[in-house]
């Protein structure tokens, strides 16, 4: 028996990982207590995703546990022990704004929860690769100091800058910057994952993602901008843009492409690696461009408004330089671009809300 443990298993990346590895023949144990509903309300609940996973994948076992519960996590890892072939840690409190409401909750989920998982893995399955979904927010607002140029529908990096062609690399500092409390808790987790690789020799990898997206996302106003935008476009719900003239840019990576990157790491793991990961120059858009694309898909105008106050620590322009990961794993590539991602999300959400 080879077991893959996935935390946040009913969330966007977790559910994609469950399906991916179940289809590869693994027994998958998912840990998820639907805290997304607590964070963002009933509309963001992942209960529907859990039900779908249990119906589709007979080799999936669901555990309703809180990653902050050290005893429960240790007992889970002890149960499977050396049978654990891989740990994929996606569970998190993912919002800038929400973190400031309950700093202790945010830090205990993101930092302490990650430490609980690392220590359980070190005790019971130290040879299993440990993959962590970190975030580009570990760089704080440092990207906003880049020389940006305002274009008609987006901000763009000055073409003369050395990062303009490929995006922001891992060489950018994570120090001397405003992270938001969410960013700070993810920094703590990110560095701890690295340290378990360097200090204990575990096979760890931190993926510092741009916007992770796909049709399986339970988007909410405070997290999951592309999924929430498409949801609003499909349902006619008013959408609000926060700051930067709606020209802020994000790269977007489909959940399949990210989990496929995990698969490549699993097959040839390294120790204490850090990767910026996202759609890169292949798949990105501004808020204004995303709204226009959503309107084309639905055939009607969106009901959206603008608030000049940007979110604290938010990025004006982010495109990931993914060349380091591609250098380490040349067999991996992106399979979806922004238009394909939006079309898939539109079809899924149109069907989902038609059935409600």
JSON list of C-alpha atoms in Angstrom, two decimals, residues 112-219:
[
{"chain": "A", "resi": 112, "resn": "UNK", "atom": "CA", "xyz": [1.64, 25.93, 13.62]},
{"chain": "A", "resi": 113, "resn": "UNK", "atom": "CA", "xyz": [-0.41, 23.62, 11.43]},
{"chain": "A", "resi": 114, "resn": "UNK", "atom": "CA", "xyz": [2.48, 23.30, 9.02]},
{"chain": "A", "resi": 115, "resn": "UNK", "atom": "CA", "xyz": [4.88, 22.58, 11.87]},
{"chain": "A", "resi": 116, "resn": "UNK", "atom": "CA", "xyz": [2.57, 19.83, 13.15]},
{"chain": "A", "resi": 117, "resn": "UNK", "atom": "CA", "xyz": [2.59, 18.17, 9.73]},
{"chain": "A", "resi": 118, "resn": "UNK", "atom": "CA", "xyz": [6.35, 18.48, 9.28]},
{"chain": "A", "resi": 119, "resn": "UNK", "atom": "CA", "xyz": [7.07, 16.96, 12.67]},
{"chain": "A", "resi": 120, "resn": "UNK", "atom": "CA", "xyz": [4.58, 14.13, 12.12]},
{"chain": "A", "resi": 121, "resn": "UNK", "atom": "CA", "xyz": [6.21, 13.40, 8.76]},
{"chain": "A", "resi": 122, "resn": "UNK", "atom": "CA", "xyz": [9.69, 13.47, 10.30]},
{"chain": "A", "resi": 123, "resn": "UNK", "atom": "CA", "xyz": [8.62, 11.02, 13.01]},
{"chain": "A", "resi": 124, "resn": "UNK", "atom": "CA", "xyz": [6.67, 8.57, 10.88]},
{"chain": "A", "resi": 125, "resn": "UNK", "atom": "CA", "xyz": [7.65, 8.88, 7.18]},
{"chain": "A", "resi": 126, "resn": "UNK", "atom": "CA", "xyz": [10.88, 10.88, 6.94]},
{"chain": "A", "resi": 127, "resn": "UNK", "atom": "CA", "xyz": [11.67, 9.59, 3.45]},
{"chain": "A", "resi": 128, "resn": "UNK", "atom": "CA", "xyz": [8.37, 10.75, 1.96]},
{"chain": "A", "resi": 129, "resn": "UNK", "atom": "CA", "xyz": [8.62, 13.99, -0.06]},
{"chain": "A", "resi": 130, "resn": "UNK", "atom": "CA", "xyz": [6.82, 16.89, 1.62]},
{"chain": "A", "resi": 131, "resn": "UNK", "atom": "CA", "xyz": [5.27, 19.39, -0.83]},
{"chain": "A", "resi": 132, "resn": "UNK", "atom": "CA", "xyz": [3.99, 22.70, 0.48]},
{"chain": "A", "resi": 133, "resn": "UNK", "atom": "CA", "xyz": [1.81, 25.22, -1.32]},
{"chain": "A", "resi": 134, "resn": "UNK", "atom": "CA", "xyz": [3.37, 28.46, -0.18]},
{"chain": "A", "resi": 135, "resn": "UNK", "atom": "CA", "xyz": [2.52, 31.78, -1.88]},
{"chain": "A", "resi": 136, "resn": "UNK", "atom": "CA", "xyz": [4.06, 34.69, -3.72]},
{"chain": "A", "resi": 137, "resn": "UNK", "atom": "CA", "xyz": [2.88, 36.81, -0.79]},
{"chain": "A", "resi": 138, "resn": "UNK", "atom": "CA", "xyz": [6.04, 35.77, 1.05]},
{"chain": "A", "resi": 139, "resn": "UNK", "atom": "CA", "xyz": [7.68, 38.54, -1.00]},
{"chain": "A", "resi": 140, "resn": "UNK", "atom": "CA", "xyz": [5.37, 41.10, 0.59]},
{"chain": "A", "resi": 141, "resn": "UNK", "atom": "CA", "xyz": [4.84, 44.30, -1.37]},
{"chain": "A", "resi": 142, "resn": "UNK", "atom": "CA", "xyz": [8.42, 44.37, -2.71]},
{"chain": "A", "resi": 143, "resn": "UNK", "atom": "CA", "xyz": [7.13, 43.68, -6.26]},
{"chain": "A", "resi": 144, "resn": "UNK", "atom": "CA", "xyz": [5.34, 47.05, -6.11]},
{"chain": "A", "resi": 145, "resn": "UNK", "atom": "CA", "xyz": [8.74, 48.79, -6.06]},
{"chain": "A", "resi": 146, "resn": "UNK", "atom": "CA", "xyz": [9.52, 47.48, -9.54]},
{"chain": "A", "resi": 147, "resn": "UNK", "atom": "CA", "xyz": [9.48, 50.06, -12.37]},
{"chain": "A", "resi": 148, "resn": "UNK", "atom": "CA", "xyz": [5.95, 49.63, -13.68]},
{"chain": "A", "resi": 149, "resn": "UNK", "atom": "CA", "xyz": [4.43, 51.23, -16.76]},
{"chain": "A", "resi": 150, "resn": "UNK", "atom": "CA", "xyz": [0.70, 51.96, -17.05]},
{"chain": "A", "resi": 151, "resn": "UNK", "atom": "CA", "xyz": [-0.88, 50.66, -20.25]},
{"chain": "A", "resi": 152, "resn": "UNK", "atom": "CA", "xyz": [-4.47, 50.86, -21.46]},
{"chain": "A", "resi": 153, "resn": "UNK", "atom": "CA", "xyz": [-5.73, 47.76, -19.67]},
{"chain": "A", "resi": 154, "resn": "UNK", "atom": "CA", "xyz": [-2.88, 46.74, -17.35]},
{"chain": "A", "resi": 155, "resn": "UNK", "atom": "CA", "xyz": [0.25, 47.62, -15.48]},
{"chain": "A", "resi": 156, "resn": "UNK", "atom": "CA", "xyz": [3.37, 46.15, -17.01]},
{"chain": "A", "resi": 157, "resn": "UNK", "atom": "CA", "xyz": [7.02, 45.88, -16.02]},
{"chain": "A", "resi": 158, "resn": "UNK", "atom": "CA", "xyz": [9.30, 48.30, -17.83]},
{"chain": "A", "resi": 159, "resn": "UNK", "atom": "CA", "xyz": [10.64, 46.37, -20.86]},
{"chain": "A", "resi": 160, "resn": "UNK", "atom": "CA", "xyz": [14.20, 47.40, -20.00]},
{"chain": "A", "resi": 161, "resn": "UNK", "atom": "CA", "xyz": [14.09, 45.58, -16.65]},
{"chain": "A", "resi": 162, "resn": "UNK", "atom": "CA", "xyz": [15.92, 42.22, -16.59]},
{"chain": "A", "resi": 163, "resn": "UNK", "atom": "CA", "xyz": [12.81, 40.47, -15.21]},
{"chain": "A", "resi": 164, "resn": "UNK", "atom": "CA", "xyz": [10.45, 41.80, -17.88]},
{"chain": "A", "resi": 165, "resn": "UNK", "atom": "CA", "xyz": [10.80, 38.87, -20.28]},
{"chain": "A", "resi": 166, "resn": "UNK", "atom": "CA", "xyz": [10.14, 36.03, -17.84]},
{"chain": "A", "resi": 167, "resn": "UNK", "atom": "CA", "xyz": [8.73, 37.46, -14.59]},
{"chain": "A", "resi": 168, "resn": "UNK", "atom": "CA", "xyz": [9.86, 37.54, -10.97]},
{"chain": "A", "resi": 169, "resn": "UNK", "atom": "CA", "xyz": [12.45, 34.93, -9.87]},
{"chain": "A", "resi": 170, "resn": "UNK", "atom": "CA", "xyz": [13.13, 33.36, -6.47]},
{"chain": "A", "resi": 171, "resn": "UNK", "atom": "CA", "xyz": [16.06, 35.79, -6.08]},
{"chain": "A", "resi": 172, "resn": "UNK", "atom": "CA", "xyz": [13.68, 38.53, -4.92]},
{"chain": "A", "resi": 173, "resn": "UNK", "atom": "CA", "xyz": [14.15, 39.19, -1.18]},
{"chain": "A", "resi": 174, "resn": "UNK", "atom": "CA", "xyz": [11.41, 38.33, 1.31]},
{"chain": "A", "resi": 175, "resn": "UNK", "atom": "CA", "xyz": [12.83, 40.82, 3.87]},
{"chain": "A", "resi": 176, "resn": "UNK", "atom": "CA", "xyz": [12.22, 44.54, 4.58]},
{"chain": "A", "resi": 177, "resn": "UNK", "atom": "CA", "xyz": [8.70, 44.55, 3.17]},
{"chain": "A", "resi": 178, "resn": "UNK", "atom": "CA", "xyz": [5.06, 44.70, 4.25]},
{"chain": "A", "resi": 179, "resn": "UNK", "atom": "CA", "xyz": [3.71, 41.18, 3.97]},
{"chain": "A", "resi": 180, "resn": "UNK", "atom": "CA", "xyz": [0.26, 41.46, 5.55]},
{"chain": "A", "resi": 181, "resn": "UNK", "atom": "CA", "xyz": [-0.33, 39.16, 8.50]},
{"chain": "A", "resi": 182, "resn": "UNK", "atom": "CA", "xyz": [-1.27, 36.39, 6.08]},
{"chain": "A", "resi": 183, "resn": "UNK", "atom": "CA", "xyz": [2.01, 36.82, 4.23]},
{"chain": "A", "resi": 184, "resn": "UNK", "atom": "CA", "xyz": [3.93, 36.70, 7.51]},
{"chain": "A", "resi": 185, "resn": "UNK", "atom": "CA", "xyz": [2.29, 33.46, 8.64]},
{"chain": "A", "resi": 186, "resn": "UNK", "atom": "CA", "xyz": [3.03, 31.89, 5.26]},
{"chain": "A", "resi": 187, "resn": "UNK", "atom": "CA", "xyz": [6.66, 33.07, 5.48]},
{"chain": "A", "resi": 188, "resn": "UNK", "atom": "CA", "xyz": [6.94, 31.24, 8.82]},
{"chain": "A", "resi": 189, "resn": "UNK", "atom": "CA", "xyz": [5.58, 28.06, 7.26]},
{"chain": "A", "resi": 190, "resn": "UNK", "atom": "CA", "xyz": [7.66, 28.42, 4.10]},
{"chain": "A", "resi": 191, "resn": "UNK", "atom": "CA", "xyz": [10.92, 28.85, 6.01]},
{"chain": "A", "resi": 192, "resn": "UNK", "atom": "CA", "xyz": [10.08, 25.96, 8.35]},
{"chain": "A", "resi": 193, "resn": "UNK", "atom": "CA", "xyz": [9.47, 23.64, 5.39]},
{"chain": "A", "resi": 194, "resn": "UNK", "atom": "CA", "xyz": [12.84, 24.65, 3.98]},
{"chain": "A", "resi": 195, "resn": "UNK", "atom": "CA", "xyz": [14.49, 24.10, 7.34]},
{"chain": "A", "resi": 196, "resn": "UNK", "atom": "CA", "xyz": [13.15, 20.58, 7.72]},
{"chain": "A", "resi": 197, "resn": "UNK", "atom": "CA", "xyz": [14.79, 19.93, 4.37]},
{"chain": "A", "resi": 198, "resn": "UNK", "atom": "CA", "xyz": [18.13, 21.49, 5.26]},
{"chain": "A", "resi": 199, "resn": "UNK", "atom": "CA", "xyz": [18.37, 20.56, 8.94]},
{"chain": "A", "resi": 200, "resn": "UNK", "atom": "CA", "xyz": [16.81, 17.08, 8.89]},
{"chain": "A", "resi": 201, "resn": "UNK", "atom": "CA", "xyz": [17.55, 16.17, 5.28]},
{"chain": "A", "resi": 202, "resn": "UNK", "atom": "CA", "xyz": [13.90, 15.69, 4.36]},
{"chain": "A", "resi": 203, "resn": "UNK", "atom": "CA", "xyz": [12.80, 16.00, 0.73]},
{"chain": "A", "resi": 204, "resn": "UNK", "atom": "CA", "xyz": [10.84, 19.23, 0.88]},
{"chain": "A", "resi": 205, "resn": "UNK", "atom": "CA", "xyz": [9.59, 21.66, -1.76]},
{"chain": "A", "resi": 206, "resn": "UNK", "atom": "CA", "xyz": [7.88, 25.04, -1.38]},
{"chain": "A", "resi": 207, "resn": "UNK", "atom": "CA", "xyz": [5.79, 26.21, -4.32]},
{"chain": "A", "resi": 208, "resn": "UNK", "atom": "CA", "xyz": [5.34, 29.99, -4.16]},
{"chain": "A", "resi": 209, "resn": "UNK", "atom": "CA", "xyz": [2.25, 30.29, -6.30]},
{"chain": "A", "resi": 210, "resn": "UNK", "atom": "CA", "xyz": [0.75, 33.17, -8.18]},
{"chain": "A", "resi": 211, "resn": "UNK", "atom": "CA", "xyz": [-3.00, 32.76, -8.65]},
{"chain": "A", "resi": 212, "resn": "UNK", "atom": "CA", "xyz": [-3.93, 29.09, -8.41]},
{"chain": "A", "resi": 213, "resn": "UNK", "atom": "CA", "xyz": [-7.21, 28.55, -10.17]},
{"chain": "A", "resi": 214, "resn": "UNK", "atom": "CA", "xyz": [-9.53, 26.18, -11.97]},
{"chain": "A", "resi": 215, "resn": "UNK", "atom": "CA", "xyz": [-13.15, 25.02, -12.08]},
{"chain": "A", "resi": 216, "resn": "UNK", "atom": "CA", "xyz": [-12.88, 23.30, -8.70]},
{"chain": "A", "resi": 217, "resn": "UNK", "atom": "CA", "xyz": [-12.35, 26.56, -6.82]},
{"chain": "A", "resi": 218, "resn": "UNK", "atom": "CA", "xyz": [-14.93, 27.72, -4.27]},
{"chain": "A", "resi": 219, "resn": "UNK", "atom": "CA", "xyz": [-14.20, 31.38, -4.97]}
]
